Structure formats: structure tokens, C-alpha cells
Tab-separated table of C-alpha atoms in Angstrom:
chain	number	residue	atom	x	y	z
A	1	MET	CA	-11.485	5.099	26.958
A	2	HIS	CA	-13.814	5.482	24.048
A	3	GLN	CA	-17.318	6.135	25.321
A	4	PRO	CA	-18.415	9.792	25.254
A	5	SER	CA	-18.969	9.785	29.036
A	6	GLU	CA	-15.429	8.569	29.660
A	7	ILE	CA	-14.002	11.132	27.261
A	8	TRP	CA	-16.039	13.872	28.858
A	9	ILE	CA	-14.720	13.134	32.357
A	10	GLY	CA	-11.103	12.984	31.206
A	11	LEU	CA	-11.435	16.016	28.954
A	12	GLU	CA	-12.959	18.242	31.626
A	13	ARG	CA	-10.268	17.260	34.106
A	14	TYR	CA	-7.596	17.970	31.507
A	15	LEU	CA	-8.998	21.340	30.455
A	16	LYS	CA	-9.361	22.496	34.052
A	17	ALA	CA	-5.678	21.751	34.575
A	18	ARG	CA	-4.672	23.342	31.273
A	19	PHE	CA	-6.727	26.482	31.718
A	20	ARG	CA	-6.450	27.167	35.445
A	21	GLU	CA	-7.250	30.831	34.856
A	22	ARG	CA	-10.694	29.961	33.522
A	23	LYS	CA	-13.170	29.976	36.386
A	24	ALA	CA	-15.922	27.398	36.731
A	25	LEU	CA	-14.774	25.599	33.599
A	26	SER	CA	-17.048	22.837	32.389
A	27	VAL	CA	-17.406	20.640	29.322
A	28	THR	CA	-20.904	20.121	27.974
A	29	SER	CA	-22.719	18.773	24.926
A	30	LEU	CA	-20.049	16.227	24.113
A	31	GLU	CA	-21.284	14.314	21.107
A	32	LYS	CA	-19.688	11.707	18.931
A	33	LEU	CA	-19.768	12.768	15.292
A	34	ALA	CA	-20.706	10.184	12.688
A	35	GLY	CA	-18.630	8.978	9.803
A	36	GLY	CA	-15.292	7.363	9.108
A	37	ILE	CA	-13.914	4.026	10.090
A	38	SER	CA	-10.817	5.326	11.770
A	39	TYR	CA	-10.462	8.360	13.994
A	40	LEU	CA	-12.924	9.167	16.744
A	41	THR	CA	-14.357	12.677	16.355
A	42	CYS	CA	-16.455	14.439	18.976
A	43	SER	CA	-17.855	17.928	19.232
A	44	PHE	CA	-18.129	19.603	22.618
A	45	GLU	CA	-18.686	22.922	24.267
A	46	ILE	CA	-16.349	24.412	26.850
A	47	LYS	CA	-17.815	27.011	29.220
A	48	TRP	CA	-16.201	29.219	31.823
A	49	GLN	CA	-16.732	32.460	33.746
A	50	GLU	CA	-15.036	35.750	32.937
A	51	GLY	CA	-16.214	38.067	35.634
A	52	ARG	CA	-19.983	37.923	35.532
A	53	ARG	CA	-20.047	36.788	31.970
A	54	GLN	CA	-20.212	33.179	30.897
A	55	VAL	CA	-18.045	32.436	27.908
A	56	SER	CA	-18.347	29.394	25.733
A	57	GLU	CA	-16.542	27.929	22.791
A	58	CYS	CA	-17.539	25.065	20.500
A	59	LEU	CA	-14.691	22.759	19.647
A	60	VAL	CA	-14.012	19.420	18.059
A	61	LEU	CA	-11.824	16.682	19.462
A	62	ARG	CA	-10.184	14.161	17.197
A	63	MET	CA	-8.610	11.111	18.736
A	64	LEU	CA	-6.587	8.171	17.602
A	65	PRO	CA	-8.769	5.028	17.463
A	66	GLU	CA	-8.458	2.355	20.110
A	67	VAL	CA	-8.452	-0.361	17.495
A	68	GLY	CA	-8.084	0.908	13.975
A	69	HIS	CA	-8.532	-1.085	10.822
A	70	VAL	CA	-6.602	1.251	8.509
A	71	PRO	CA	-3.118	1.444	10.067
A	72	PRO	CA	-0.616	2.894	10.566
A	73	TYR	CA	-1.995	5.593	12.851
A	74	ASP	CA	-0.140	8.776	13.699
A	75	ILE	CA	-2.194	11.796	14.622
A	76	ARG	CA	0.620	14.292	14.131
A	77	PRO	CA	0.684	14.594	10.312
A	78	GLN	CA	-2.910	15.741	10.002
A	79	TYR	CA	-2.518	18.186	12.877
A	80	GLU	CA	0.734	19.603	11.482
A	81	ALA	CA	-0.653	19.849	7.968
A	82	MET	CA	-3.826	21.684	8.981
A	83	LYS	CA	-1.921	23.957	11.331
A	84	ARG	CA	0.660	24.898	8.732
A	85	VAL	CA	-1.751	25.523	5.867
A	86	GLN	CA	-3.761	27.936	7.988
A	87	GLY	CA	-3.645	31.410	6.510
A	88	THR	CA	-2.627	30.171	3.047
A	89	GLY	CA	-6.120	30.387	1.592
A	90	ILE	CA	-6.861	26.692	2.121
A	91	PRO	CA	-10.002	26.505	4.278
A	92	VAL	CA	-9.222	24.418	7.362
A	93	PRO	CA	-10.465	24.580	10.939
A	94	LYS	CA	-8.196	26.447	13.308
A	95	MET	CA	-6.079	23.999	15.271
A	96	GLN	CA	-6.093	24.578	19.021
A	97	TRP	CA	-3.636	22.108	20.432
A	98	LEU	CA	-2.197	18.629	20.094
A	99	GLU	CA	-1.899	16.350	23.106
A	100	MET	CA	0.379	13.331	22.734
A	101	ASP	CA	0.271	12.307	26.416
A	102	GLU	CA	-1.798	9.114	26.426
A	103	SER	CA	-2.498	9.335	30.137
A	104	VAL	CA	-5.005	12.158	29.474
A	105	LEU	CA	-7.647	10.373	27.426
A	106	GLY	CA	-6.007	7.032	26.750
A	107	ARG	CA	-4.796	7.992	23.270
A	108	PRO	CA	-3.269	11.047	21.579
A	109	PHE	CA	-5.739	13.665	20.405
A	110	PHE	CA	-6.014	17.180	19.096
A	111	VAL	CA	-8.617	19.875	19.410
A	112	MET	CA	-9.733	22.239	16.672
A	113	GLU	CA	-12.401	24.848	16.216
A	114	LYS	CA	-15.859	23.667	15.295
A	115	ILE	CA	-16.997	24.742	11.866
A	116	GLU	CA	-20.718	25.142	11.303
A	117	GLY	CA	-21.991	23.935	8.004
A	118	GLU	CA	-22.790	20.769	6.103
A	119	SER	CA	-20.992	18.430	3.772
A	120	LEU	CA	-20.747	19.486	0.150
A	121	MET	CA	-22.853	16.467	-0.817
A	122	ASN	CA	-25.742	17.667	1.342
A	123	ALA	CA	-25.306	21.310	0.371
A	124	TYR	CA	-25.724	20.902	-3.367
A	125	ARG	CA	-28.517	18.320	-3.006
A	126	ARG	CA	-30.426	20.750	-0.847
A	127	ASP	CA	-29.749	23.682	-3.200
A	128	PRO	CA	-28.823	22.566	-6.748
A	129	GLY	CA	-28.420	26.220	-7.743
A	130	ILE	CA	-25.091	26.456	-5.934
A	131	ARG	CA	-23.585	23.441	-7.681
A	132	VAL	CA	-21.618	25.384	-10.291
A	133	GLN	CA	-20.109	27.723	-7.686
A	134	LEU	CA	-19.198	24.756	-5.500
A	135	GLN	CA	-17.568	22.987	-8.444
A	136	LYS	CA	-15.400	26.036	-9.061
A	137	GLU	CA	-14.379	26.298	-5.416
A	138	TYR	CA	-13.885	22.549	-5.150
A	139	VAL	CA	-11.305	22.413	-7.912
A	140	ASP	CA	-9.772	25.699	-6.798
A	141	CYS	CA	-9.164	24.359	-3.280
A	142	LEU	CA	-7.462	21.261	-4.608
A	143	LYS	CA	-5.348	23.250	-7.040
A	144	ARG	CA	-4.251	25.511	-4.175
A	145	ILE	CA	-3.285	22.543	-2.022
A	146	HIS	CA	-1.078	21.312	-4.855
A	147	GLU	CA	0.459	24.730	-5.455
A	148	LEU	CA	1.432	25.387	-1.844
A	149	ASP	CA	5.126	25.934	-1.150
A	150	TRP	CA	5.256	22.981	1.198
A	151	LYS	CA	8.943	23.427	1.923
A	152	ALA	CA	8.470	27.012	3.066
A	153	LEU	CA	5.580	25.891	5.289
A	154	GLY	CA	7.770	23.304	6.979
A	155	LEU	CA	5.696	20.442	5.648
A	156	SER	CA	8.801	18.339	5.077
A	157	VAL	CA	7.912	17.010	8.534
A	158	LEU	CA	5.394	14.816	6.722
A	159	GLY	CA	8.256	12.958	5.057
A	160	VAL	CA	9.575	13.626	1.564
A	161	PRO	CA	9.869	10.873	-1.081
A	162	GLN	CA	13.481	10.022	-1.894
A	163	ASN	CA	12.748	9.608	-5.598
A	164	ASP	CA	9.884	10.056	-8.018
A	165	LEU	CA	8.570	6.497	-7.587
A	166	GLN	CA	8.630	6.187	-3.823
A	167	TYR	CA	5.362	7.923	-3.016
A	168	ALA	CA	3.398	5.638	-5.348
A	169	GLU	CA	5.291	2.553	-4.139
A	170	ASN	CA	4.593	3.399	-0.500
A	171	ASP	CA	0.939	4.088	-1.159
A	172	LEU	CA	0.497	0.830	-3.047
A	173	GLY	CA	2.367	-1.042	-0.327
A	174	ARG	CA	0.088	0.386	2.323
A	175	TRP	CA	-3.116	-0.780	0.659
A	176	GLU	CA	-1.594	-4.117	-0.295
A	177	GLY	CA	-0.729	-4.609	3.362
A	178	LEU	CA	-4.263	-3.748	4.429
A	179	ILE	CA	-5.745	-6.236	1.975
A	180	ARG	CA	-3.378	-8.982	3.070
A	181	LYS	CA	-4.221	-8.251	6.702
A	182	ASN	CA	-7.935	-8.637	5.996
A	183	ASP	CA	-7.640	-11.851	4.031
A	184	TYR	CA	-10.814	-13.385	5.474
A	185	SER	CA	-12.340	-12.861	2.023
A	186	PRO	CA	-9.697	-13.470	-0.706
A	187	GLN	CA	-10.333	-11.422	-3.842
A	188	PRO	CA	-8.524	-12.637	-6.973
A	189	VAL	CA	-9.549	-9.455	-8.795
A	190	LEU	CA	-7.429	-7.521	-6.316
A	191	SER	CA	-4.514	-9.871	-7.018
A	192	GLU	CA	-4.860	-9.036	-10.711
A	193	ALA	CA	-4.938	-5.343	-9.867
A	194	LEU	CA	-1.868	-5.638	-7.658
A	195	VAL	CA	0.102	-7.395	-10.412
A	196	TRP	CA	-0.744	-4.631	-12.889
A	197	LEU	CA	-0.112	-1.803	-10.428
A	198	LYS	CA	3.320	-3.097	-9.412
A	199	ARG	CA	4.349	-3.328	-13.040
A	200	ASN	CA	3.133	0.140	-13.996
A	201	ILE	CA	4.184	2.564	-11.269
A	202	PRO	CA	4.504	5.991	-12.904
A	203	LYS	CA	7.107	8.572	-12.079
A	204	ALA	CA	5.655	11.540	-10.233
A	205	GLY	CA	5.434	14.518	-12.555
A	206	ARG	CA	5.367	16.887	-9.571
A	207	THR	CA	5.926	16.615	-5.826
A	208	THR	CA	3.330	18.564	-3.897
A	209	LEU	CA	1.290	18.499	-0.725
A	210	CYS	CA	-1.432	15.879	-1.211
A	211	HIS	CA	-4.578	15.798	0.907
A	212	GLY	CA	-4.876	12.038	0.421
A	213	ASP	CA	-8.640	11.771	0.769
A	214	TYR	CA	-10.072	14.732	-1.106
A	215	TYR	CA	-13.665	14.160	-2.072
A	216	ALA	CA	-17.029	15.766	-1.489
A	217	HIS	CA	-17.794	14.102	1.860
A	218	ASN	CA	-14.681	15.694	3.390
A	219	VAL	CA	-15.549	19.204	2.235
A	220	PHE	CA	-17.784	21.422	4.363
A	221	CYS	CA	-19.982	24.228	3.079
A	222	ARG	CA	-21.984	27.102	4.458
A	223	ASP	CA	-24.076	29.675	2.590
A	224	GLY	CA	-23.094	28.219	-0.757
A	225	HIS	CA	-19.316	28.297	-0.225
A	226	ILE	CA	-16.655	25.890	0.916
A	227	VAL	CA	-15.615	26.737	4.489
A	228	ALA	CA	-13.480	23.761	5.521
A	229	ILE	CA	-11.649	20.722	4.252
A	230	PHE	CA	-11.554	17.906	6.788
A	231	ASP	CA	-10.014	14.475	7.205
A	232	TRP	CA	-6.371	15.124	6.480
A	233	GLU	CA	-5.278	11.832	8.026
A	234	LEU	CA	-3.787	10.561	4.756
A	235	VAL	CA	-1.925	13.809	4.038
A	236	GLY	CA	1.560	13.549	2.593
A	237	ILE	CA	4.122	14.981	0.209
A	238	GLY	CA	3.966	13.237	-3.138
A	239	ASP	CA	2.278	12.925	-6.505
A	240	PRO	CA	-0.824	15.129	-6.696
A	241	MET	CA	-2.299	12.693	-9.178
A	242	ASN	CA	-3.292	10.697	-6.095
A	243	ASP	CA	-5.826	13.403	-5.214
A	244	ILE	CA	-6.776	14.211	-8.804
A	245	ALA	CA	-7.706	10.603	-9.654
A	246	TRP	CA	-9.271	9.804	-6.249
A	247	THR	CA	-11.979	12.450	-6.239
A	248	PRO	CA	-13.679	11.618	-9.595
A	249	MET	CA	-14.082	8.036	-8.444
A	250	PHE	CA	-16.567	9.284	-5.843
A	251	MET	CA	-18.348	11.363	-8.436
A	252	GLU	CA	-19.156	8.092	-10.144
A	253	ILE	CA	-20.114	6.290	-6.950
A	254	TYR	CA	-22.174	9.244	-5.639
A	255	PRO	CA	-23.355	10.914	-8.844
A	256	GLY	CA	-24.940	14.294	-9.108
A	257	PHE	CA	-22.331	16.818	-7.999
A	258	TRP	CA	-20.012	16.510	-10.965
A	259	ASN	CA	-18.550	14.036	-13.422
A	260	GLU	CA	-15.030	12.851	-14.090
A	261	ALA	CA	-14.597	14.557	-17.465
A	262	GLY	CA	-15.843	17.890	-16.152
A	263	PHE	CA	-13.648	17.780	-13.074
A	264	VAL	CA	-10.480	16.780	-14.948
A	265	LYS	CA	-11.025	19.487	-17.559
A	266	ALA	CA	-11.610	22.071	-14.835
A	267	TYR	CA	-8.471	21.037	-12.957
A	268	GLU	CA	-6.384	21.229	-16.130
A	269	GLU	CA	-7.762	24.695	-16.908
A	270	ALA	CA	-7.304	25.944	-13.352
A	271	SER	CA	-3.767	24.586	-13.044
A	272	GLY	CA	-2.686	25.267	-16.618
A	273	MET	CA	-1.406	21.693	-16.862
A	274	LYS	CA	-2.345	18.760	-19.073
A	275	LEU	CA	-2.681	15.627	-16.971
A	276	ASP	CA	-0.679	12.577	-18.021
A	277	ASP	CA	-3.166	9.877	-19.102
A	278	GLU	CA	-1.057	6.904	-18.013
A	279	SER	CA	-0.353	8.353	-14.608
A	280	TYR	CA	-4.016	9.214	-14.175
A	281	PHE	CA	-5.028	5.660	-15.099
A	282	PHE	CA	-2.607	4.197	-12.566
A	283	TRP	CA	-3.841	6.392	-9.735
A	284	LYS	CA	-7.470	5.790	-10.609
A	285	LEU	CA	-6.924	2.018	-10.548
A	286	LEU	CA	-5.022	2.376	-7.288
A	287	GLY	CA	-7.929	4.440	-6.037
A	288	TYR	CA	-10.352	1.555	-6.603
A	289	TYR	CA	-7.826	-0.833	-5.081
A	290	ARG	CA	-7.682	1.381	-2.002
A	291	TYR	CA	-11.479	1.631	-1.957
A	292	ALA	CA	-11.657	-2.178	-1.905
A	293	ALA	CA	-9.101	-2.259	0.915
A	294	PHE	CA	-11.302	0.126	2.918
A	295	ALA	CA	-14.335	-2.027	2.201
A	296	LEU	CA	-12.585	-5.135	3.536
A	297	ALA	CA	-11.385	-3.320	6.656
A	298	SER	CA	-14.714	-1.639	7.200
A	299	PHE	CA	-16.643	-4.878	6.774
A	300	LYS	CA	-14.586	-6.426	9.519
A	301	ASP	CA	-15.094	-3.308	11.657
A	302	GLY	CA	-18.848	-3.608	11.294
A	303	LEU	CA	-18.770	-7.223	12.418
A	304	GLU	CA	-16.115	-7.033	15.124
A	305	GLY	CA	-16.139	-3.377	16.116
A	306	GLU	CA	-16.956	-1.932	19.499
A	307	GLU	CA	-20.556	-1.367	18.477
A	308	PHE	CA	-21.943	-4.014	16.173
A	309	ASP	CA	-23.367	-2.301	13.141
A	310	PRO	CA	-25.387	-4.661	10.913
A	311	VAL	CA	-25.793	-2.010	8.223
A	312	LYS	CA	-22.056	-1.553	7.734
A	313	PRO	CA	-21.270	-5.031	6.337
A	314	ALA	CA	-24.072	-4.731	3.796
A	315	ALA	CA	-22.959	-1.260	2.709
A	316	GLN	CA	-19.339	-2.347	2.465
A	317	SER	CA	-20.334	-5.392	0.380
A	318	SER	CA	-21.781	-2.927	-2.118
A	319	MET	CA	-18.567	-0.905	-1.984
A	320	MET	CA	-16.567	-4.026	-2.662
A	321	ALA	CA	-18.742	-5.200	-5.557
A	322	VAL	CA	-18.523	-1.801	-7.252
A	323	ALA	CA	-14.771	-1.452	-6.690
A	324	LEU	CA	-14.042	-4.940	-8.023
A	325	ASP	CA	-16.182	-4.430	-11.077
A	326	ARG	CA	-14.533	-1.091	-11.887
A	327	ILE	CA	-11.073	-2.636	-11.508
A	328	ALA	CA	-11.986	-5.475	-13.844
A	329	ARG	CA	-13.377	-3.093	-16.440
A	330	MET	CA	-10.288	-0.898	-16.283
A	331	LEU	CA	-8.136	-3.993	-16.806
A	332	LYS	CA	-10.512	-5.063	-19.556
A	333	PHE	CA	-12.015	-8.300	-18.262
B	1	MET	CA	-25.634	-29.834	-13.298
B	2	ALA	CA	-28.562	-31.590	-11.641
B	3	ILE	CA	-27.706	-29.960	-8.338
B	4	LEU	CA	-27.550	-26.516	-9.973
B	5	MET	CA	-31.010	-27.007	-11.495
B	6	GLU	CA	-32.303	-28.301	-8.194
B	7	ASN	CA	-31.094	-25.111	-6.480
B	8	SER	CA	-32.843	-22.921	-9.051
B	9	MET	CA	-36.113	-24.763	-8.552
B	10	MET	CA	-35.774	-24.657	-4.797
B	11	LYS	CA	-35.290	-20.879	-4.875
B	12	LEU	CA	-38.317	-20.426	-7.101
B	13	MET	CA	-40.461	-22.619	-4.877
B	14	LEU	CA	-39.404	-20.768	-1.732
B	15	GLU	CA	-40.167	-17.409	-3.319
B	16	ARG	CA	-43.565	-18.588	-4.466
B	17	GLU	CA	-44.363	-19.963	-1.029
B	18	ALA	CA	-43.302	-16.650	0.501
B	19	VAL	CA	-45.691	-14.761	-1.787
B	20	PHE	CA	-48.468	-17.252	-0.995
B	21	MET	CA	-47.871	-16.862	2.730
B	22	GLU	CA	-47.694	-13.056	2.602
B	23	ARG	CA	-50.730	-12.584	0.412
B	24	GLU	CA	-53.136	-15.498	0.487
B	25	VAL	CA	-52.602	-16.834	3.994
B	26	VAL	CA	-52.321	-13.439	5.732
B	27	SER	CA	-55.445	-12.103	4.012
B	28	GLY	CA	-57.424	-15.071	5.342
B	29	LEU	CA	-56.401	-14.566	8.980
B	30	SER	CA	-57.906	-12.296	11.588
B	31	ASP	CA	-55.849	-13.142	14.689
B	32	PRO	CA	-53.001	-10.568	14.842
B	33	VAL	CA	-50.604	-13.084	16.375
B	34	LEU	CA	-51.190	-15.550	13.561
B	35	ILE	CA	-50.869	-12.762	10.988
B	36	GLN	CA	-47.503	-11.831	12.430
B	37	LYS	CA	-46.396	-15.462	12.420
B	38	ALA	CA	-47.482	-15.889	8.814
B	39	ARG	CA	-45.575	-12.765	7.762
B	40	MET	CA	-42.522	-13.995	9.624
B	41	SER	CA	-42.757	-17.337	7.837
B	42	GLY	CA	-42.928	-15.517	4.518
B	43	ARG	CA	-39.872	-13.505	5.413
B	44	LEU	CA	-37.963	-16.600	6.501
B	45	MET	CA	-38.768	-18.253	3.189
B	46	ARG	CA	-37.417	-15.243	1.331
B	47	LEU	CA	-34.227	-15.378	3.375
B	48	MET	CA	-33.912	-19.082	2.617
B	49	ALA	CA	-34.443	-18.356	-1.079
B	50	GLU	CA	-31.602	-15.847	-0.911
B	51	TRP	CA	-29.411	-18.377	0.805
B	52	VAL	CA	-30.197	-20.970	-1.863
B	53	GLU	CA	-29.384	-18.390	-4.551
B	54	GLN	CA	-26.056	-17.564	-2.922
B	55	ARG	CA	-25.204	-21.222	-2.573
B	56	HIS	CA	-26.146	-21.782	-6.206
B	57	GLN	CA	-23.904	-18.919	-7.276
B	58	ALA	CA	-21.062	-20.201	-5.096
B	59	MET	CA	-21.294	-23.589	-6.794
B	60	GLN	CA	-21.210	-21.997	-10.248
B	61	GLU	CA	-18.197	-19.892	-9.274
B	62	ASN	CA	-16.481	-22.916	-7.762
B	63	GLU	CA	-16.795	-24.822	-11.023
B	64	ALA	CA	-15.324	-21.932	-12.978
B	65	MET	CA	-12.444	-21.459	-10.517
B	66	LYS	CA	-11.659	-25.159	-10.543
B	67	GLN	CA	-11.508	-25.096	-14.335
B	68	ALA	CA	-9.075	-22.205	-14.193
B	69	LEU	CA	-6.896	-23.880	-11.550
B	70	ILE	CA	-6.892	-27.209	-13.387
B	71	LYS	CA	-5.828	-25.357	-16.512
B	72	ILE	CA	-3.008	-23.653	-14.609
B	73	VAL	CA	-1.749	-27.016	-13.348
B	74	ASP	CA	-2.048	-28.654	-16.794
B	75	VAL	CA	-0.317	-25.870	-18.683
B	76	LEU	CA	2.501	-25.569	-16.164
B	77	GLN	CA	3.043	-29.315	-16.058
B	78	ASP	CA	3.130	-29.457	-19.859
B	79	GLU	CA	5.768	-26.752	-19.977
B	80	LYS	CA	8.858	-28.957	-19.749
B	81	SER	CA	11.237	-26.013	-19.920
B	82	LEU	CA	10.025	-25.032	-16.445
B	83	SER	CA	10.326	-28.472	-14.874
B	84	ARG	CA	13.116	-27.288	-12.573
B	85	ASN	CA	11.660	-23.870	-11.861
B	86	ARG	CA	10.877	-23.523	-8.144
B	87	VAL	CA	8.075	-21.036	-8.590
B	88	ARG	CA	6.377	-23.226	-11.175
B	89	ASN	CA	6.722	-26.359	-9.036
B	90	ALA	CA	5.463	-24.624	-5.912
B	91	LEU	CA	2.509	-23.238	-7.832
B	92	VAL	CA	1.599	-26.631	-9.286
B	93	ARG	CA	1.799	-28.199	-5.829
B	94	ALA	CA	-0.252	-25.417	-4.215
B	95	CYS	CA	-3.013	-25.474	-6.850
B	96	SER	CA	-3.198	-29.279	-6.856
B	97	ALA	CA	-3.363	-29.390	-3.082
B	98	LYS	CA	-6.139	-26.797	-2.963
B	99	LEU	CA	-8.153	-28.626	-5.610
B	100	LYS	CA	-7.845	-31.830	-3.617
B	101	LYS	CA	-8.644	-30.154	-0.287
B	102	THR	CA	-11.772	-28.409	-1.460
B	103	ALA	CA	-13.324	-31.492	-3.075
B	104	GLY	CA	-16.515	-32.314	-1.186
B	105	ALA	CA	-16.405	-29.229	1.022
B	106	ASP	CA	-19.364	-26.954	1.721
B	107	PRO	CA	-19.808	-24.650	-1.314
B	108	GLY	CA	-19.227	-21.521	0.771
B	109	ILE	CA	-16.002	-22.793	2.287
B	110	GLU	CA	-14.905	-24.214	-1.043
B	111	ASN	CA	-15.554	-20.828	-2.646
B	112	ARG	CA	-13.321	-19.041	-0.177
B	113	ASP	CA	-10.509	-21.577	-0.485
B	114	LEU	CA	-10.652	-21.597	-4.266
B	115	ARG	CA	-10.499	-17.814	-4.354
B	116	ALA	CA	-7.437	-17.941	-2.124
B	117	ALA	CA	-5.905	-20.505	-4.500
B	118	LEU	CA	-6.680	-18.312	-7.477
B	119	CYS	CA	-4.992	-15.359	-5.742
B	120	GLU	CA	-1.888	-17.520	-5.349
B	121	GLY	CA	-2.213	-18.626	-8.958
B	122	ILE	CA	-2.361	-15.072	-10.253
B	123	GLU	CA	0.645	-13.961	-8.230
B	124	GLY	CA	2.554	-17.143	-9.105
B	125	LEU	CA	1.935	-16.681	-12.821
B	126	ASP	CA	3.123	-13.114	-12.517
B	127	ALA	CA	6.397	-14.407	-11.096
B	128	LEU	CA	6.694	-16.639	-14.176
B	129	GLU	CA	6.103	-13.724	-16.531
B	130	GLY	CA	8.251	-14.083	-19.624
B	131	LEU	CA	9.012	-17.757	-18.949
B	132	LEU	CA	5.717	-19.103	-20.249
B	133	PRO	CA	4.961	-19.043	-24.007
B	134	GLU	CA	2.700	-16.132	-24.869
B	135	ASP	CA	-0.199	-18.276	-26.069
B	136	ALA	CA	-0.114	-20.370	-22.869
B	137	ALA	CA	-0.024	-17.267	-20.683
B	138	SER	CA	-2.841	-15.728	-22.684
B	139	LEU	CA	-4.968	-18.883	-22.377
B	140	LEU	CA	-4.524	-18.953	-18.606
B	141	LYS	CA	-5.373	-15.262	-18.331
B	142	SER	CA	-8.530	-15.872	-20.296
B	143	GLU	CA	-9.611	-18.789	-18.055
B	144	ILE	CA	-8.912	-16.800	-14.897
B	145	HIS	CA	-10.729	-13.734	-16.167
B	146	SER	CA	-13.711	-15.788	-17.197
B	147	ALA	CA	-13.966	-17.196	-13.661
B	148	LEU	CA	-13.574	-13.730	-12.149
B	149	ARG	CA	-16.156	-12.165	-14.437
B	150	LEU	CA	-18.750	-14.633	-13.141
B	151	GLN	CA	-17.988	-13.613	-9.545
B	152	LEU	CA	-18.168	-9.935	-10.445
B	153	ASP	CA	-21.526	-10.335	-12.164
B	154	HIS	CA	-22.901	-12.186	-9.151
B	155	GLY	CA	-21.569	-9.467	-6.865
B	156	LEU	CA	-23.210	-6.691	-8.873
B	157	ALA	CA	-26.478	-8.598	-9.165
B	158	SER	CA	-26.620	-9.039	-5.390
B	159	ILE	CA	-26.387	-5.297	-4.708
B	160	GLN	CA	-29.006	-4.504	-7.339
B	161	ARG	CA	-31.430	-7.054	-5.918
B	162	PRO	CA	-33.942	-5.675	-3.366
B	163	PRO	CA	-33.434	-7.132	0.144
B	164	ALA	CA	-35.700	-9.919	1.328
């Protein structure tokens, strides 16, 4: 079940059973939202009668993919993380419920409130005057994520590294596995990167909540302010340097919002901490390695996916060329 | 070398023919069907020119990768202290086999197989870290990086080039 019409039928049936007290319940305006190569995200409207009044609510459904190219897939961590950080000052959509029963829509899913707004990338391009304010909020949000008392919030459910190397080792292992799985296009540059990365795993200076994919496309804005952080599917407990080194990479690939030096300086000032250069280098290189892994998986998705997308392979070839070149330059060849 | 030059000339000729078709031939036609056909022919020539360019680049990369792999085999075979080392022997066998297998293959297929062999070579040399003399290891690194740099430059050039 992956076409909007199939989801709509199953969802309406499910909601009618879940909310029996809501009269004349219907699901309308179900629309697949663009973006991402993994989870399926749809917005929809739920309507029902309360007396003579019709009530409606706009929601978003996020579902495990039928065939994903960036495994492993478990919908629970992102749901638990967003639910537990609610009310802590981290802007996230309000989680409604998680449904693990696959008989409902074919795969586990959760529903959250719909946030109106636009991505940070679009917001500052449309109104360059808000860029400085957005930069401040952008780094502030990330700093807050890293300063959360994750133990008190029960976020140990995400899994806690057993030592100060494990988080980095696991992350590297994940992307290595993805590259090996998509070996239709062997990349010796990635082999060079892997050799270096395995030999230079840094100890985590801190263990914090990490978003895992924090960059401008996953941040939503409205009226010049950040109102939501999305895409928590790579959330975990580990070295925050993962997030800190990941986001500037996109500032280079999609220039205009900020630059690496400015962001790093701002994070250091906001957090009161000096970032370790060696650790930063490792995570930045791993970031490009991961980016290349995504490109390989995404390329295959564009060719073999449910809906053939001829633009995707071309775009992902560009991603790959840039990632490989950056890796080579970081390793000085 | 002759084949590489031939490819360059072929690409140039195709691009020139595409321009001729799109400008000179189209401007002299009045029948809309023929105009469309002429434009399509121009476009096909541009696509063929791109294909020739990619093939040309694949052949250049293949030469560089073969040089690197041959060097890996030579250096490892010369290193008598490693004659009983399993990793070294497996690597020599794997690289030699790949070099033999890819001889005469289509440049695109050869390119893929040689890249796979180079991946094995890089990981194999890593396993021999500390066992090879520093100058030998450094020489092999340099050969490998030189081959990779060529691929990277081709990759970047292809995304900067406007589509056909």
C-alpha cells in the first residue's frame, strides 16, 4: 500500500474505528509531500461533525517505506524523540499517535500535527533580511538539542553507546554497509576514505541527543522564525560533533544561508565550548562519506524505484561527484 | 593513443555536425516536420558526442587504473619478505586476475571492473600497513591517487558541462 488513494482508504477506515465518537468522520486532501528518499510523508485533513459544527484538523502521516534504500528502518526512534522533546523549547510538531500494527496501512506509521511554513532555504532566499535572525535561531536550536537532559527525558530508549567510540563506529559501519550494498558503481575514493576513517575514530567528547540530519532543508520557518525541525529518522544518543560537522557541509553545497566558519564560530560562542579540530575533521569526512552513500542509494532508487524519476540519477551523480572530490581534497589527493 | 585521439576528433566532428544541423539546415527548411526532424538529428549528434566523450574518459581512466594495479602487483611481488603473507598473495592474485579479465573488454565495463579492483587494492594495502617499506607504500599511494584524481576531475567536469 503506497499510493495516496490506497492510503486514504485505509486511513479513513482506521480513523473511523479509532475515533468512534466523531460523527461523519472523513479524510480529505491527502497529498504526498515531496522530498527524501526514505520515509513516505503525506498531509491530510480529517473532518467530523460536532453538533452542527464541522471540525477539521490538518495532520501529517509519516510511514515506513515499502522498499527503503537507507536501512535499517525503525519508525519508533523518531516518534519517541519528537514526542519527548516536546515542551523543552525544541520546535517540533506535536505527535498525535504511533501505529505499529501493519494490518492498518501495510506498514507502521505515525501521525503528527501539520506545521504551516516553508523550509529555511526558501525562507531566507525569499527574504534575505531575515537571514541573520535565522542563523541565530538555527545554531540556538542545535545547541539546545545537544544540551537536553536526555536521560531525564527517557531518551535512553534510543540506545546509549557503551563507550566513547561506539557511536562513531556504529555510524561508520552503517554507511559502509550501505555503500557495500550498492556496489553497482565501485568508488575507490570511498575505499580510501573508509581506510582513513577506520584508523582515526575519535573519542566522543560529550554524549548528547543528536538529531542526525540537521541542516537547512529539515528546518521549517514561518514569519521569519524557526517553527519546526523535521526528519528525526537518524536521531540517536552520541557525539554531537556528528550534527555540528554535518550541517556546514550543506552550507557549502547549497551556499547563501551561511558558511562553515561562521556557523562553527557561532556554535562555539553559543555553547561556550571550543570544538576539537581532529574530531571535527573526522565527522566532516564521515559526513561526505555518508553523503556519497546516500547518492549511491538514491541513484538506484531513481532507476529502480516505484516511480521512475529520470531527474534523480542525474542529480545524484552531481552529489556523488561533489562528495568524492571533497573527500579527496580533505585527504589531500 | 591513436584511439584516444580518434575519440577526440569524433566528438568534435559530432558537435560541429550538430551545430550545422541546428543552425544551417533548420534555417533553410520551411516544413515543420522536417524542421523537427533536423533538430532531433542535431540533438542525437550531441548525445553521441557526449557518449564518445564519456567513452574517451573511461579509456583514459582505465589506463591510469591499470598502471596503478600493475604497480601494486610489481611492488608486492618484489617484496620478498611478504612472499608467505596471505593477504599479499591474495591481493596479487586478485589484481592480476582483474587485469587479465578486463583486457579487451568494453571501456565502460572495464572501467567498472578496474574500479572494483582498485577498491580491493586499497583495502588490501591497508591490511598490509606497516609490512611494506615506507617508500614502496608511498609510491603505491601516489599511483593510486593519481588514477583517482583523473576520475574526480572527469566527474566534476561532467556536472559543470551543460546538458546536450
